[in-house]
PDB file of C-alpha atoms in Angstrom:
ATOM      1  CA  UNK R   4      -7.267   3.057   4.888  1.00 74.00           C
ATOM      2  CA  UNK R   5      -4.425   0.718   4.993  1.00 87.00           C
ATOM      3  CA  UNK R   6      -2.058  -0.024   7.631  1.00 94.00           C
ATOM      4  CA  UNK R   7      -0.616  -3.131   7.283  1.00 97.00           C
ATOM      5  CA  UNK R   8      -0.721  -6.104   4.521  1.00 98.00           C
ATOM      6  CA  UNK R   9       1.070  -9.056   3.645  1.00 98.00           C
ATOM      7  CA  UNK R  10       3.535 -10.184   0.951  1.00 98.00           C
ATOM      8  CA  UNK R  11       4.312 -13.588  -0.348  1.00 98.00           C
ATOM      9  CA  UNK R  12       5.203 -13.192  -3.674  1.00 97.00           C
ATOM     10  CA  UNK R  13       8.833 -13.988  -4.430  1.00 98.00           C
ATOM     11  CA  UNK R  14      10.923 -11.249  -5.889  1.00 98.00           C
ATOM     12  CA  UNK R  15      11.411 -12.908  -8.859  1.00 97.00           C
ATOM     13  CA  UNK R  16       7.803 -13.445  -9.627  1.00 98.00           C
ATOM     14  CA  UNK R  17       7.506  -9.715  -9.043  1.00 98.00           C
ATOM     15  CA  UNK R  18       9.856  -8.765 -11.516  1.00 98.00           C
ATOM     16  CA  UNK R  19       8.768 -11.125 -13.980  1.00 98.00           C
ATOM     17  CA  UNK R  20       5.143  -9.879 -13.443  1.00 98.00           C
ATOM     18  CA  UNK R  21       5.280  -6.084 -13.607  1.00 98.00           C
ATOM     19  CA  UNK R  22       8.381  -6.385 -15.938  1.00 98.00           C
ATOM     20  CA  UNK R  23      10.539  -4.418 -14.408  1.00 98.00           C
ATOM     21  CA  UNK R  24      14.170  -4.435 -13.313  1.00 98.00           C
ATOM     22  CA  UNK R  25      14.932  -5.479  -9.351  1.00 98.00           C
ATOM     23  CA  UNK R  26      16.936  -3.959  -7.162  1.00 97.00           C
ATOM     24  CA  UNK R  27      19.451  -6.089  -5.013  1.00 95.00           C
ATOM     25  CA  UNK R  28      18.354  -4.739  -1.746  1.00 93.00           C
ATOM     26  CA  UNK R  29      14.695  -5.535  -1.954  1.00 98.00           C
ATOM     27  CA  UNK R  30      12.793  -6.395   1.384  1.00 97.00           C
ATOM     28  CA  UNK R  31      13.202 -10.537   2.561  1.00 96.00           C
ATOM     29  CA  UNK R  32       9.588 -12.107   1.529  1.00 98.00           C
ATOM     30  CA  UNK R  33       7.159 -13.846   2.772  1.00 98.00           C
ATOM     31  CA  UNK R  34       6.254 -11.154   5.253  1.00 98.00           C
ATOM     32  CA  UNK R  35       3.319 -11.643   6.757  1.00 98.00           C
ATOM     33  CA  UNK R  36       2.549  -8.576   8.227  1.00 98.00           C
ATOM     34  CA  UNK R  37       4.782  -5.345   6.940  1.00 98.00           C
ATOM     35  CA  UNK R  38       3.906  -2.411   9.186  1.00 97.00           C
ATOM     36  CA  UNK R  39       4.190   0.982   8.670  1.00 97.00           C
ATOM     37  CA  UNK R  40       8.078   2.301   8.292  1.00 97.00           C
ATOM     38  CA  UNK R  41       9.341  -1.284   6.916  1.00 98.00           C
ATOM     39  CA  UNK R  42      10.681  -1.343   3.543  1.00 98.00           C
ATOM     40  CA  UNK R  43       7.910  -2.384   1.063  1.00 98.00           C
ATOM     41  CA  UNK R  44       8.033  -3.542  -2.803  1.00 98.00           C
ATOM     42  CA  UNK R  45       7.113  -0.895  -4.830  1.00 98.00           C
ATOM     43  CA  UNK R  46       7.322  -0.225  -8.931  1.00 98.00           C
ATOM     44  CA  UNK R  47       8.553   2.930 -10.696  1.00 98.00           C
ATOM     45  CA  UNK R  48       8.730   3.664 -14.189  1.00 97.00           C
ATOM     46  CA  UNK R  49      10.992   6.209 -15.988  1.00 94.00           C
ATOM     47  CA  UNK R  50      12.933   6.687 -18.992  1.00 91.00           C
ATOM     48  CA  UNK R  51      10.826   3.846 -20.773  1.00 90.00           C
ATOM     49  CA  UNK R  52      11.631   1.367 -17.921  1.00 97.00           C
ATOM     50  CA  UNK R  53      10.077  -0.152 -14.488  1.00 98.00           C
ATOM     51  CA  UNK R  54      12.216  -0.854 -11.818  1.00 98.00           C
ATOM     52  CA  UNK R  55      11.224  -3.059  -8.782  1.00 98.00           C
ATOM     53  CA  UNK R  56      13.002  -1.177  -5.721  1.00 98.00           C
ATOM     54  CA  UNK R  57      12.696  -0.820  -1.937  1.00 98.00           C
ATOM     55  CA  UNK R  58      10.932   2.051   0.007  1.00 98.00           C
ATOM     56  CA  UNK R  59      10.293   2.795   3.568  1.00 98.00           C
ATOM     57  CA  UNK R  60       6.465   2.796   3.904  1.00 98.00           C
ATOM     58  CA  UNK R  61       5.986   6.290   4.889  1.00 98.00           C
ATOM     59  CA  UNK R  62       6.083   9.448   2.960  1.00 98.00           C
ATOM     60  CA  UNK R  63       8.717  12.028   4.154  1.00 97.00           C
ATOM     61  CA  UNK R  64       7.486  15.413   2.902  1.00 96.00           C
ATOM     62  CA  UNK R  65      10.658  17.272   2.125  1.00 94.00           C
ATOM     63  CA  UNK R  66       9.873  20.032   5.135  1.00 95.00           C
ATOM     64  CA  UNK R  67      10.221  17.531   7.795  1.00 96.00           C
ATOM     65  CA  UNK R  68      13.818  17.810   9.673  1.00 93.00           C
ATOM     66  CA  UNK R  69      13.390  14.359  10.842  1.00 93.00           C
ATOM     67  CA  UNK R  70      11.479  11.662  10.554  1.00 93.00           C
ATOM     68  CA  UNK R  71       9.621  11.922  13.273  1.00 93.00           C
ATOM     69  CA  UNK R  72       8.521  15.560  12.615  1.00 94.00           C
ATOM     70  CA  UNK R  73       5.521  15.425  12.092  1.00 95.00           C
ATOM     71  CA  UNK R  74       2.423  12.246  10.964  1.00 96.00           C
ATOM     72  CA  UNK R  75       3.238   8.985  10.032  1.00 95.00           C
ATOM     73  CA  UNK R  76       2.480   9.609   6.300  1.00 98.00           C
ATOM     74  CA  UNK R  77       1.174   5.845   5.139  1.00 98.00           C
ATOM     75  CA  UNK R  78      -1.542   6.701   3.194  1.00 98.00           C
ATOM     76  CA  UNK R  79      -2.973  10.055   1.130  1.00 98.00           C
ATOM     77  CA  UNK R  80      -6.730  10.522   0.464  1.00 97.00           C
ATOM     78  CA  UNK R  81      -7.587   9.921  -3.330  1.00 97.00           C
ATOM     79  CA  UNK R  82      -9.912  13.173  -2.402  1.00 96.00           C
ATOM     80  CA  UNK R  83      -7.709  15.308  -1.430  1.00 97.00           C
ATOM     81  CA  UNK R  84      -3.909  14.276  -3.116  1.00 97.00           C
ATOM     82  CA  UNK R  85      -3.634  17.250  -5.569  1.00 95.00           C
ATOM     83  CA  UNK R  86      -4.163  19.928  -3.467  1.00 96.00           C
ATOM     84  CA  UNK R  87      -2.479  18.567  -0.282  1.00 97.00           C
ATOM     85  CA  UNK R  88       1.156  20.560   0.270  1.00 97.00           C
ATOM     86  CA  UNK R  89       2.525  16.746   1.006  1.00 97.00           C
ATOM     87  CA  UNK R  90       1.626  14.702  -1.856  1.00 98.00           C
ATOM     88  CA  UNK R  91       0.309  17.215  -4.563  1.00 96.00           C
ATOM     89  CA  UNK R  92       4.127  17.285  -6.728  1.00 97.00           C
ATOM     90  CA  UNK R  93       3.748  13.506  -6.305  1.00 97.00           C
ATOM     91  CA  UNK R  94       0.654  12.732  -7.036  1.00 97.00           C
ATOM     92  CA  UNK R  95       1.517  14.797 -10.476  1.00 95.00           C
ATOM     93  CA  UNK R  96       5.312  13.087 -11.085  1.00 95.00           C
ATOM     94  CA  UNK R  97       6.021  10.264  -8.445  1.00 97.00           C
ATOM     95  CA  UNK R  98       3.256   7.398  -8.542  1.00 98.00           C
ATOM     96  CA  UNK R  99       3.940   3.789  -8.205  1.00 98.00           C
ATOM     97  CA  UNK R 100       2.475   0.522  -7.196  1.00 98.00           C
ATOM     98  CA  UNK R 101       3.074  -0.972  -4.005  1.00 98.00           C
ATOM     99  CA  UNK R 102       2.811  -5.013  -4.521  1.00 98.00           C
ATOM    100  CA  UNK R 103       1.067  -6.888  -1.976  1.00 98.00           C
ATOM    101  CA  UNK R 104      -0.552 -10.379  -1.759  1.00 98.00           C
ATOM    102  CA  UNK R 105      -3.182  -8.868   0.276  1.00 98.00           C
ATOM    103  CA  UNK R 106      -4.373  -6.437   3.210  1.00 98.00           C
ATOM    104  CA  UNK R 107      -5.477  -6.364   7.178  1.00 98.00           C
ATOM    105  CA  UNK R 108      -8.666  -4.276   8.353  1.00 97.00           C
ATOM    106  CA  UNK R 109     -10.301  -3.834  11.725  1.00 96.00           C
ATOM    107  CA  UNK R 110     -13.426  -3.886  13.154  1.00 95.00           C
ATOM    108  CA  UNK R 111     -14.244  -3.494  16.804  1.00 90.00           C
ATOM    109  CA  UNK R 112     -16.984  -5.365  19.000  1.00 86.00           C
ATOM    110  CA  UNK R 113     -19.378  -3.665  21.391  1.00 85.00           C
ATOM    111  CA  UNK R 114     -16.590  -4.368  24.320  1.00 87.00           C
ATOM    112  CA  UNK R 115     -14.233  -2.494  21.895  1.00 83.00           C
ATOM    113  CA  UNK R 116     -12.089  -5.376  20.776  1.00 88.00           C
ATOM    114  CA  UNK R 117     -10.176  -5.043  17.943  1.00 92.00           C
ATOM    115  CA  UNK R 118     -11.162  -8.087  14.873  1.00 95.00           C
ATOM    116  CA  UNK R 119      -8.504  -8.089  12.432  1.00 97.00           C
ATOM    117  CA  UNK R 120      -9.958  -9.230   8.626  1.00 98.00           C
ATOM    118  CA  UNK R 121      -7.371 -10.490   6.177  1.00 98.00           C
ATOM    119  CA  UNK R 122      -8.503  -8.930   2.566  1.00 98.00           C
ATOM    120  CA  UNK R 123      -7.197 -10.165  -1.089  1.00 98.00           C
ATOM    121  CA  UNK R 124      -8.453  -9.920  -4.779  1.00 97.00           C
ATOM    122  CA  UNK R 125     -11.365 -12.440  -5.184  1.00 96.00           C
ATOM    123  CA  UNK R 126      -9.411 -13.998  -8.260  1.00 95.00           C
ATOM    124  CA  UNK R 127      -6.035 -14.247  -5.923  1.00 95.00           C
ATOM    125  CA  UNK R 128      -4.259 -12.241  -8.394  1.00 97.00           C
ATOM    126  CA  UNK R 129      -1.645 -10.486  -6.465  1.00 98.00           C
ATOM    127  CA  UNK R 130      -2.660  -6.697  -5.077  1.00 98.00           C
ATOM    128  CA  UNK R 131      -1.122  -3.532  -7.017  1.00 98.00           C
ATOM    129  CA  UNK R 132      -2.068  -0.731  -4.685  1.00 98.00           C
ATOM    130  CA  UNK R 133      -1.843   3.340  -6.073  1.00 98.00           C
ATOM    131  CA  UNK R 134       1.096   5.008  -4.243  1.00 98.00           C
ATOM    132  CA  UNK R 135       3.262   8.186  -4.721  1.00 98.00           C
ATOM    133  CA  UNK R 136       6.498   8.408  -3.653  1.00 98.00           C
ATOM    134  CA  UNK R 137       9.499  10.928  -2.513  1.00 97.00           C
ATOM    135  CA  UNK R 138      13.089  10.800  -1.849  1.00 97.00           C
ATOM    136  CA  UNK R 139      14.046  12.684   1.661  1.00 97.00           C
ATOM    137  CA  UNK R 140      16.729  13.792   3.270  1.00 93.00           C
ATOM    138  CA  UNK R 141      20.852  14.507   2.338  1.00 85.00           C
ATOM    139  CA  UNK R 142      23.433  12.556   1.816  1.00 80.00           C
ATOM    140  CA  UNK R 143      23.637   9.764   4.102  1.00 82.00           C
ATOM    141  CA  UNK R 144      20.145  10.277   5.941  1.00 84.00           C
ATOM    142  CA  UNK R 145      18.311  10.205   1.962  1.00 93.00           C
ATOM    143  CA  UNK R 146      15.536   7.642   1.772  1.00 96.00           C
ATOM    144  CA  UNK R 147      13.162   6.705  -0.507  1.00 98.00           C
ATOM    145  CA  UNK R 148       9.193   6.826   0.921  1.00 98.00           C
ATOM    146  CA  UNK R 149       5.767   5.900   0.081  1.00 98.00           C
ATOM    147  CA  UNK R 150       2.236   6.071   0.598  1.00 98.00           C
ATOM    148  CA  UNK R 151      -0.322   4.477  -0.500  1.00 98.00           C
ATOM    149  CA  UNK R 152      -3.826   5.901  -2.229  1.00 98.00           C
ATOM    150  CA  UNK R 153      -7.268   5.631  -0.486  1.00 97.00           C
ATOM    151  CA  UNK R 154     -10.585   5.738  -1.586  1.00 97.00           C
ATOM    152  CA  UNK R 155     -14.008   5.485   0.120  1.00 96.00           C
ATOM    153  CA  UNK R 156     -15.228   2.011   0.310  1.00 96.00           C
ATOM    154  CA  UNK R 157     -17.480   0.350  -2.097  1.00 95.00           C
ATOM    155  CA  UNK R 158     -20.724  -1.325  -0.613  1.00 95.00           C
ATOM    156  CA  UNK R 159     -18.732  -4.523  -0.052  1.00 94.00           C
ATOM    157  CA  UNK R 160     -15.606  -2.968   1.816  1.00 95.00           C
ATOM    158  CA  UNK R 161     -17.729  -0.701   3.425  1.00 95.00           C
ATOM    159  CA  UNK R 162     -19.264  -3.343   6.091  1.00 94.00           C
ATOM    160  CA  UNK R 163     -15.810  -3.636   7.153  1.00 94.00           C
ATOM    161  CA  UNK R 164     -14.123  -0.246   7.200  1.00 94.00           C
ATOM    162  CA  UNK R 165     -15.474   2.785   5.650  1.00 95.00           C
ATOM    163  CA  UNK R 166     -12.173   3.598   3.445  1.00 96.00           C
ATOM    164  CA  UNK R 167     -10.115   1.403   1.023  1.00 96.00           C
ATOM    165  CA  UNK R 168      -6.759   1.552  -0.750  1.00 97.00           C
ATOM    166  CA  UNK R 169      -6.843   2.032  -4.304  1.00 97.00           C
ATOM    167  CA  UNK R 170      -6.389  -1.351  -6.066  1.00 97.00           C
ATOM    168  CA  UNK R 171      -5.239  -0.876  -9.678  1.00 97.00           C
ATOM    169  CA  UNK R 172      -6.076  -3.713 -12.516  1.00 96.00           C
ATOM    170  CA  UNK R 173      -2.494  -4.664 -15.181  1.00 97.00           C
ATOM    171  CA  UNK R 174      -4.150  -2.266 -17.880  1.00 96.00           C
ATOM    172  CA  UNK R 175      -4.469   0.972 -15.587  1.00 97.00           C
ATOM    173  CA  UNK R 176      -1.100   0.067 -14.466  1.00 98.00           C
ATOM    174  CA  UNK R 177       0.977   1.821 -17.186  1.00 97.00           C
ATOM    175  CA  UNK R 178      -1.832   5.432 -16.697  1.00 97.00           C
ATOM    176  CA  UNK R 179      -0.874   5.093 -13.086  1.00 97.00           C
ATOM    177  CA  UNK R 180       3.379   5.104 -13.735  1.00 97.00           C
ATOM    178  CA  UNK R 181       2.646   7.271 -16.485  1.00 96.00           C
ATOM    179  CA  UNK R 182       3.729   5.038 -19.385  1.00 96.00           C
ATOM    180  CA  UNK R 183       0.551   5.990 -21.212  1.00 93.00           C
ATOM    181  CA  UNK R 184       0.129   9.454 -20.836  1.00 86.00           C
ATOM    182  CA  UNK R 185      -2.381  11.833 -18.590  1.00 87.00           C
ATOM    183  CA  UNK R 186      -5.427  10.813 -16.757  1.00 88.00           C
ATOM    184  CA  UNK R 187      -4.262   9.069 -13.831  1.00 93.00           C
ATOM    185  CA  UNK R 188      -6.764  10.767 -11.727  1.00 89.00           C
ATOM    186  CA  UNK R 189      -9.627   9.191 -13.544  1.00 89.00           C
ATOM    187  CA  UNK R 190      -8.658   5.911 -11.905  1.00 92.00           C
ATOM    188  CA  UNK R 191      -8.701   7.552  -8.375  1.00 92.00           C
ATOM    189  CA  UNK R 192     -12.303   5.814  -7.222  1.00 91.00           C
ATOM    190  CA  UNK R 193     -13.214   2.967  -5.210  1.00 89.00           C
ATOM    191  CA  UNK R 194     -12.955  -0.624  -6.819  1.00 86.00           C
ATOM    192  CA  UNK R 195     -16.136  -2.819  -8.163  1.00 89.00           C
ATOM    193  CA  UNK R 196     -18.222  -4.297  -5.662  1.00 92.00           C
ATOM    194  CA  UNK R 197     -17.250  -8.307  -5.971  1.00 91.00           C
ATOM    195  CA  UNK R 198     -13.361  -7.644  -6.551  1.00 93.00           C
ATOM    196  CA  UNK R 199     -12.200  -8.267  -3.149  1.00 96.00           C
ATOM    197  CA  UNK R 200     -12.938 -11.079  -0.576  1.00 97.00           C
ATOM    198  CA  UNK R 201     -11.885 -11.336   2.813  1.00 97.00           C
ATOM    199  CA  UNK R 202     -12.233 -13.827   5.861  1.00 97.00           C
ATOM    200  CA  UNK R 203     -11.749 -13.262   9.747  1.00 97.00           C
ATOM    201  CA  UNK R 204      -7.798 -13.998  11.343  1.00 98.00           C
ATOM    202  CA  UNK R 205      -6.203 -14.387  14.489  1.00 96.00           C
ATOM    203  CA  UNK R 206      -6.217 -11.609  16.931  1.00 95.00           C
ATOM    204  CA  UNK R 207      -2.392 -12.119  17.041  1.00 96.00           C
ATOM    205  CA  UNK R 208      -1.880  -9.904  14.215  1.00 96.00           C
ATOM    206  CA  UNK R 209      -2.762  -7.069  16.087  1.00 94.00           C
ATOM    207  CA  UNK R 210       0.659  -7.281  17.326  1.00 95.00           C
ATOM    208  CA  UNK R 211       3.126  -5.765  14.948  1.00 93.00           C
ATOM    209  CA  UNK R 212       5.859  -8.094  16.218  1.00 94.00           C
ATOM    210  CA  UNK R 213       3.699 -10.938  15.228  1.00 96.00           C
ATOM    211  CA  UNK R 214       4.893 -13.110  11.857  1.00 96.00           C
ATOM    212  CA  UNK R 215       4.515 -16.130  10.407  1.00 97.00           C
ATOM    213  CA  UNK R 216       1.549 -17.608   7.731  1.00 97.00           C
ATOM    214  CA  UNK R 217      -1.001 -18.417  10.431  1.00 98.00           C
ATOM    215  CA  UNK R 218      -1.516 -14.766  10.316  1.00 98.00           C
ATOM    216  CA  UNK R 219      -3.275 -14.987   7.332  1.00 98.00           C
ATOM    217  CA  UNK R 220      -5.370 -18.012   7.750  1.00 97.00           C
ATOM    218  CA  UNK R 221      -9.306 -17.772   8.241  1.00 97.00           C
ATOM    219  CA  UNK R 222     -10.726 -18.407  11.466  1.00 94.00           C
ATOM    220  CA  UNK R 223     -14.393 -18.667  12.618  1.00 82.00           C
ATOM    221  CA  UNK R 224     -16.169 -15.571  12.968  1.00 72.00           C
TER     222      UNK R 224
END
């Protein structure tokens, strides 16, 4: 799964990177730990364009009267996205990329404590992760939402959790948006074993009020 990551990259940088347009209300970076309902960074495509825009990380199926009606939607199972009521129409005509620099996973001791794992791309590219998206609500109460795409781990993810988000390279990005036609479910598998690396953190980030950039620094195991 994923339930919290970090973002560094300035805006700018974004834009210039998966060039697209930005919005003028996109979330304040560095944020070292966005948590589930924050506004996240995430990259649309349509009429021949990308635009770089905010979304509350979240998905709002359009059935809920609130939004608080029913799960906290932050991810949607690469297995089971096309047939689920919540995220089949946009996992067929709403897909993005949700930018991250990288990505915090648990695992627990004997005693049950919680080890937090900070997790980016081996090569320190910055992280495009699968998402769909949907607008909900009326009028004043509309927002935009997201979730991101899991896939069971590969080997290498797997000794830490046994599920992963689904990390898309620059050339799969425009099959993902649908710039480049069908067959975005062909990319819907877990990444190659070697692509990621990752390195123990602080216990403080299993706060969600917690912030700063020594939330991402390695400690000893």
């Amino acid at each position: 799964m994923c339930g919290r990551f970090a973002i560094t990259l300035p805006n700018d940088a974004m834009a210039q990177l998966f060039q697209a347009q930005p919005a003028n209300d996109l979330p304040v970076v560095p944020n070292f730990n966005v948590c589930p309902t924050n506004p996240v960074h995430v990259i649309t495509a349509s009429d021949g364009a990308r635009r770089l825009q905010a979304m509350r990380w979240g998905f709002l199926p359009h059935w809920y009267k609130t939004p608080t009606d029913g799960p906290l939607l932050i991810n949607a199972r690469s297995e089971t996205i096309a047939e689920k009521p919540a995220f089949r129409s946009a996992a067929r005509e709403r897909r993005c990329l949700v930018v991250a620099t990288g990505f915090f996973e648990w695992t627990k001791t004997e005693e049950g404590a919680r080890l937090p794992w900070y997790i980016t791309r081996a090569d320190e590219a910055p992280i495009a992760f699968a998402g769909v998206w949907q607008i909900w609500g009326k009028e004043d109460a509309r927002q935009t939402t997201c979730a991101i795409v899991t896939t069971p781990a590969n080997q290498h993810m797997a000794q830490i959790h046994h599920r992963m988000p689904l990390i898309l390279d620059p050339k799969d990005w425009p099959l993902w948006l649908g710039e480049a036609g069908k067959g975005a479910a062909l990319l819907m598998k877990p990444g190659p074993e070697g692509r990621l690396s990752y390195h123990r953190v602080d216990p403080a980030v299993n706060s969600n009020r917690a912030s700063g950039p020594q939330l991402i620094e390695p400690i000893e195991p």
